[in-house]
Amino acid sequence: MRQSQIHLADGRFFENPRGNPDRLDRARALRKVGATKSQLVSGADRRALRDANMLDLIGKPWR
């Protein structure tokens, strides 16, 4: 996937996180256990942590 496509997908997700329940559930799970960046191994987990951090910054209720 090209970088521009990734950014578009991220933008759609942050606009409507409930539209991608799998991605939202992964972010919720990492937030629930209090995972830190140094504990994460997979790229998917690092993305989920970034998602959780961004959703916190956006300020919409998401948990």
GROMACS .gro file of N, CA, C and O in nm:
model
  252
    1MET      N    1   0.085  -0.118   0.000
    1MET     CA    2   0.000   0.000   0.000
    1MET      C    3   0.090   0.124   0.000
    1MET      O    4   0.184   0.133   0.077
    2ARG      N    5   0.058   0.219  -0.084
    2ARG     CA    6   0.137   0.341  -0.091
    2ARG      C    7   0.110   0.429   0.030
    2ARG      O    8   0.006   0.419   0.094
    3GLN      N    9   0.207   0.514   0.059
    3GLN     CA   10   0.198   0.601   0.177
    3GLN      C   11   0.072   0.688   0.173
    3GLN      O   12   0.006   0.707   0.274
    4SER      N   13   0.037   0.740   0.056
    4SER     CA   14  -0.082   0.825   0.046
    4SER      C   15  -0.208   0.745   0.076
    4SER      O   16  -0.302   0.796   0.138
    5GLN      N   17  -0.211   0.619   0.035
    5GLN     CA   18  -0.327   0.535   0.064
    5GLN      C   19  -0.337   0.506   0.214
    5GLN      O   20  -0.446   0.499   0.270
    6ILE      N   21  -0.222   0.489   0.278
    6ILE     CA   22  -0.220   0.465   0.422
    6ILE      C   23  -0.276   0.587   0.495
    6ILE      O   24  -0.357   0.575   0.587
    7HIS      N   25  -0.233   0.705   0.453
    7HIS     CA   26  -0.282   0.828   0.518
    7HIS      C   27  -0.432   0.845   0.498
    7HIS      O   28  -0.502   0.888   0.591
    8LEU      N   29  -0.483   0.812   0.380
    8LEU     CA   30  -0.627   0.822   0.356
    8LEU      C   31  -0.703   0.723   0.443
    8LEU      O   32  -0.807   0.757   0.501
    9ALA      N   33  -0.651   0.601   0.455
    9ALA     CA   34  -0.715   0.500   0.540
    9ALA      C   35  -0.715   0.545   0.686
    9ALA      O   36  -0.814   0.529   0.757
   10ASP      N   37  -0.603   0.603   0.730
   10ASP     CA   38  -0.595   0.653   0.867
   10ASP      C   39  -0.697   0.765   0.889
   10ASP      O   40  -0.765   0.768   0.991
   11GLY      N   41  -0.706   0.857   0.794
   11GLY     CA   42  -0.801   0.967   0.806
   11GLY      C   43  -0.944   0.918   0.815
   11GLY      O   44  -1.023   0.967   0.898
   12ARG      N   45  -0.979   0.821   0.732
   12ARG     CA   46  -1.115   0.764   0.739
   12ARG      C   47  -1.140   0.698   0.874
   12ARG      O   48  -1.247   0.710   0.932
   13PHE      N   49  -1.038   0.628   0.924
   13PHE     CA   50  -1.054   0.562   1.053
   13PHE      C   51  -1.075   0.663   1.165
   13PHE      O   52  -1.164   0.648   1.248
   14PHE      N   53  -0.993   0.769   1.168
   14PHE     CA   54  -1.005   0.867   1.276
   14PHE      C   55  -1.135   0.947   1.267
   14PHE      O   56  -1.187   0.992   1.368
   15GLU      N   57  -1.188   0.962   1.147
   15GLU     CA   58  -1.316   1.030   1.130
   15GLU      C   59  -1.431   0.945   1.186
   15GLU      O   60  -1.524   0.996   1.245
   16ASN      N   61  -1.422   0.813   1.166
   16ASN     CA   62  -1.528   0.723   1.210
   16ASN      C   63  -1.466   0.592   1.258
   16ASN      O   64  -1.468   0.492   1.185
   17PRO      N   65  -1.411   0.588   1.378
   17PRO     CA   66  -1.345   0.466   1.427
   17PRO      C   67  -1.438   0.345   1.433
   17PRO      O   68  -1.393   0.233   1.411
   18ARG      N   69  -1.564   0.367   1.459
   18ARG     CA   70  -1.657   0.254   1.469
   18ARG      C   71  -1.684   0.189   1.334
   18ARG      O   72  -1.739   0.080   1.327
   19GLY      N   73  -1.643   0.255   1.226
   19GLY     CA   74  -1.657   0.198   1.093
   19GLY      C   75  -1.556   0.087   1.065
   19GLY      O   76  -1.570   0.013   0.969
   20ASN      N   77  -1.454   0.076   1.149
   20ASN     CA   78  -1.353  -0.029   1.137
   20ASN      C   79  -1.338  -0.095   1.274
   20ASN      O   80  -1.244  -0.069   1.348
   21PRO      N   81  -1.435  -0.182   1.309
   21PRO     CA   82  -1.437  -0.237   1.445
   21PRO      C   83  -1.314  -0.320   1.482
   21PRO      O   84  -1.272  -0.320   1.598
   22ASP      N   85  -1.253  -0.388   1.385
   22ASP     CA   86  -1.134  -0.468   1.418
   22ASP      C   87  -1.018  -0.378   1.460
   22ASP      O   88  -0.950  -0.406   1.560
   23ARG      N   89  -0.997  -0.271   1.386
   23ARG     CA   90  -0.889  -0.177   1.419
   23ARG      C   91  -0.918  -0.107   1.552
   23ARG      O   92  -0.827  -0.089   1.634
   24LEU      N   93  -1.042  -0.071   1.574
   24LEU     CA   94  -1.081  -0.006   1.699
   24LEU      C   95  -1.065  -0.101   1.818
   24LEU      O   96  -1.013  -0.061   1.923
   25ASP      N   97  -1.106  -0.226   1.801
   25ASP     CA   98  -1.092  -0.323   1.910
   25ASP      C   99  -0.946  -0.346   1.948
   25ASP      O  100  -0.912  -0.360   2.065
   26ARG      N  101  -0.858  -0.347   1.848
   26ARG     CA  102  -0.715  -0.366   1.876
   26ARG      C  103  -0.659  -0.248   1.955
   26ARG      O  104  -0.583  -0.264   2.050
   27ALA      N  105  -0.700  -0.126   1.918
   27ALA     CA  106  -0.656  -0.007   1.991
   27ALA      C  107  -0.709  -0.009   2.134
   27ALA      O  108  -0.637   0.022   2.229
   28ARG      N  109  -0.833  -0.047   2.150
   28ARG     CA  110  -0.893  -0.056   2.284
   28ARG      C  111  -0.820  -0.159   2.370
   28ARG      O  112  -0.795  -0.135   2.489
   29ALA      N  113  -0.789  -0.273   2.312
   29ALA     CA  114  -0.723  -0.380   2.388
   29ALA      C  115  -0.586  -0.335   2.437
   29ALA      O  116  -0.550  -0.360   2.553
   30LEU      N  117  -0.510  -0.268   2.352
   30LEU     CA  118  -0.378  -0.222   2.395
   30LEU      C  119  -0.389  -0.113   2.501
   30LEU      O  120  -0.309  -0.108   2.594
   31ARG      N  121  -0.487  -0.026   2.487
   31ARG     CA  122  -0.506   0.079   2.587
   31ARG      C  123  -0.548   0.017   2.721
   31ARG      O  124  -0.502   0.058   2.827
   32LYS      N  125  -0.631  -0.086   2.715
   32LYS     CA  126  -0.681  -0.151   2.837
   32LYS      C  127  -0.569  -0.215   2.918
   32LYS      O  128  -0.567  -0.205   3.041
   33VAL      N  129  -0.473  -0.277   2.850
   33VAL     CA  130  -0.364  -0.343   2.922
   33VAL      C  131  -0.248  -0.248   2.951
   33VAL      O  132  -0.152  -0.286   3.018
   34GLY      N  133  -0.257  -0.126   2.900
   34GLY     CA  134  -0.153  -0.027   2.928
   34GLY      C  135  -0.021  -0.055   2.857
   34GLY      O  136   0.085  -0.025   2.910
   35ALA      N  137  -0.030  -0.113   2.738
   35ALA     CA  138   0.091  -0.146   2.662
   35ALA      C  139   0.170  -0.020   2.628
   35ALA      O  140   0.113   0.086   2.603
   36THR      N  141   0.302  -0.035   2.628
   36THR     CA  142   0.389   0.075   2.588
   36THR      C  143   0.459   0.038   2.457
   36THR      O  144   0.467  -0.080   2.421
   37LYS      N  145   0.512   0.137   2.390
   37LYS     CA  146   0.577   0.116   2.261
   37LYS      C  147   0.690   0.014   2.271
   37LYS      O  148   0.708  -0.070   2.182
   38SER      N  149   0.765   0.019   2.378
   38SER     CA  150   0.880  -0.072   2.392
   38SER      C  151   0.836  -0.218   2.413
   38SER      O  152   0.916  -0.309   2.391
   39GLN      N  153   0.713  -0.241   2.452
   39GLN     CA  154   0.664  -0.377   2.474
   39GLN      C  155   0.610  -0.440   2.345
   39GLN      O  156   0.588  -0.562   2.343
   40LEU      N  157   0.590  -0.361   2.242
   40LEU     CA  158   0.523  -0.410   2.122
   40LEU      C  159   0.623  -0.466   2.022
   40LEU      O  160   0.730  -0.410   2.002
   41VAL      N  161   0.586  -0.576   1.959
   41VAL     CA  162   0.673  -0.642   1.863
   41VAL      C  163   0.620  -0.626   1.721
   41VAL      O  164   0.693  -0.591   1.630
   42SER      N  165   0.492  -0.648   1.703
   42SER     CA  166   0.437  -0.649   1.567
   42SER      C  167   0.403  -0.509   1.518
   42SER      O  168   0.372  -0.419   1.595
   43GLY      N  169   0.408  -0.494   1.389
   43GLY     CA  170   0.370  -0.367   1.327
   43GLY      C  171   0.224  -0.334   1.353
   43GLY      O  172   0.188  -0.219   1.371
   44ALA      N  173   0.140  -0.436   1.355
   44ALA     CA  174  -0.003  -0.415   1.380
   44ALA      C  175  -0.026  -0.359   1.521
   44ALA      O  176  -0.110  -0.272   1.541
   45ASP      N  177   0.050  -0.409   1.617
   45ASP     CA  178   0.036  -0.359   1.754
   45ASP      C  179   0.087  -0.215   1.766
   45ASP      O  180   0.028  -0.133   1.834
   46ARG      N  181   0.197  -0.186   1.697
   46ARG     CA  182   0.247  -0.047   1.699
   46ARG      C  183   0.146   0.048   1.635
   46ARG      O  184   0.123   0.158   1.685
   47ARG      N  185   0.082   0.003   1.527
   47ARG     CA  186  -0.020   0.086   1.463
   47ARG      C  187  -0.139   0.105   1.558
   47ARG      O  188  -0.194   0.215   1.568
   48ALA      N  189  -0.178   0.000   1.627
   48ALA     CA  190  -0.290   0.010   1.720
   48ALA      C  191  -0.259   0.108   1.833
   48ALA      O  192  -0.347   0.182   1.876
   49LEU      N  193  -0.136   0.108   1.881
   49LEU     CA  194  -0.099   0.203   1.986
   49LEU      C  195  -0.102   0.346   1.932
   49LEU      O  196  -0.150   0.436   1.999
   50ARG      N  197  -0.054   0.365   1.809
   50ARG     CA  198  -0.063   0.499   1.746
   50ARG      C  199  -0.209   0.540   1.731
   50ARG      O  200  -0.245   0.655   1.754
   51ASP      N  201  -0.293   0.444   1.693
   51ASP     CA  202  -0.437   0.473   1.680
   51ASP      C  203  -0.495   0.519   1.813
   51ASP      O  204  -0.568   0.617   1.820
   52ALA      N  205  -0.463   0.446   1.920
   52ALA     CA  206  -0.514   0.480   2.052
   52ALA      C  207  -0.468   0.619   2.094
   52ALA      O  208  -0.547   0.700   2.145
   53ASN      N  209  -0.340   0.648   2.070
   53ASN     CA  210  -0.287   0.780   2.106
   53ASN      C  211  -0.355   0.891   2.027
   53ASN      O  212  -0.389   0.997   2.082
   54MET      N  213  -0.376   0.869   1.898
   54MET     CA  214  -0.440   0.971   1.814
   54MET      C  215  -0.586   0.989   1.854
   54MET      O  216  -0.635   1.102   1.861
   55LEU      N  217  -0.655   0.880   1.883
   55LEU     CA  218  -0.795   0.893   1.925
   55LEU      C  219  -0.805   0.970   2.056
   55LEU      O  220  -0.899   1.047   2.076
   56ASP      N  221  -0.709   0.950   2.145
   56ASP     CA  222  -0.706   1.029   2.268
   56ASP      C  223  -0.690   1.178   2.236
   56ASP      O  224  -0.756   1.263   2.297
   57LEU      N  225  -0.602   1.210   2.143
   57LEU     CA  226  -0.578   1.349   2.106
   57LEU      C  227  -0.699   1.413   2.039
   57LEU      O  228  -0.728   1.531   2.061
   58ILE      N  229  -0.768   1.336   1.956
   58ILE     CA  230  -0.886   1.389   1.888
   58ILE      C  231  -0.994   1.425   1.989
   58ILE      O  232  -1.065   1.524   1.971
   59GLY      N  233  -1.004   1.346   2.094
   59GLY     CA  234  -1.094   1.379   2.202
   59GLY      C  235  -1.235   1.323   2.192
   59GLY      O  236  -1.317   1.348   2.277
   60LYS      N  237  -1.264   1.250   2.085
   60LYS     CA  238  -1.395   1.186   2.075
   60LYS      C  239  -1.397   1.064   2.169
   60LYS      O  240  -1.299   0.994   2.181
   61PRO      N  241  -1.511   1.040   2.232
   61PRO     CA  242  -1.519   0.919   2.315
   61PRO      C  243  -1.504   0.794   2.226
   61PRO      O  244  -1.574   0.782   2.128
   62TRP      N  245  -1.412   0.709   2.259
   62TRP     CA  246  -1.389   0.592   2.175
   62TRP      C  247  -1.368   0.463   2.254
   62TRP      O  248  -1.371   0.356   2.198
   63ARG      N  249  -1.351   0.472   2.382
   63ARG     CA  250  -1.322   0.351   2.461
   63ARG      C  251  -1.443   0.276   2.498
   63ARG      O  252  -1.545   0.298   2.521
   0.00000   0.00000   0.00000
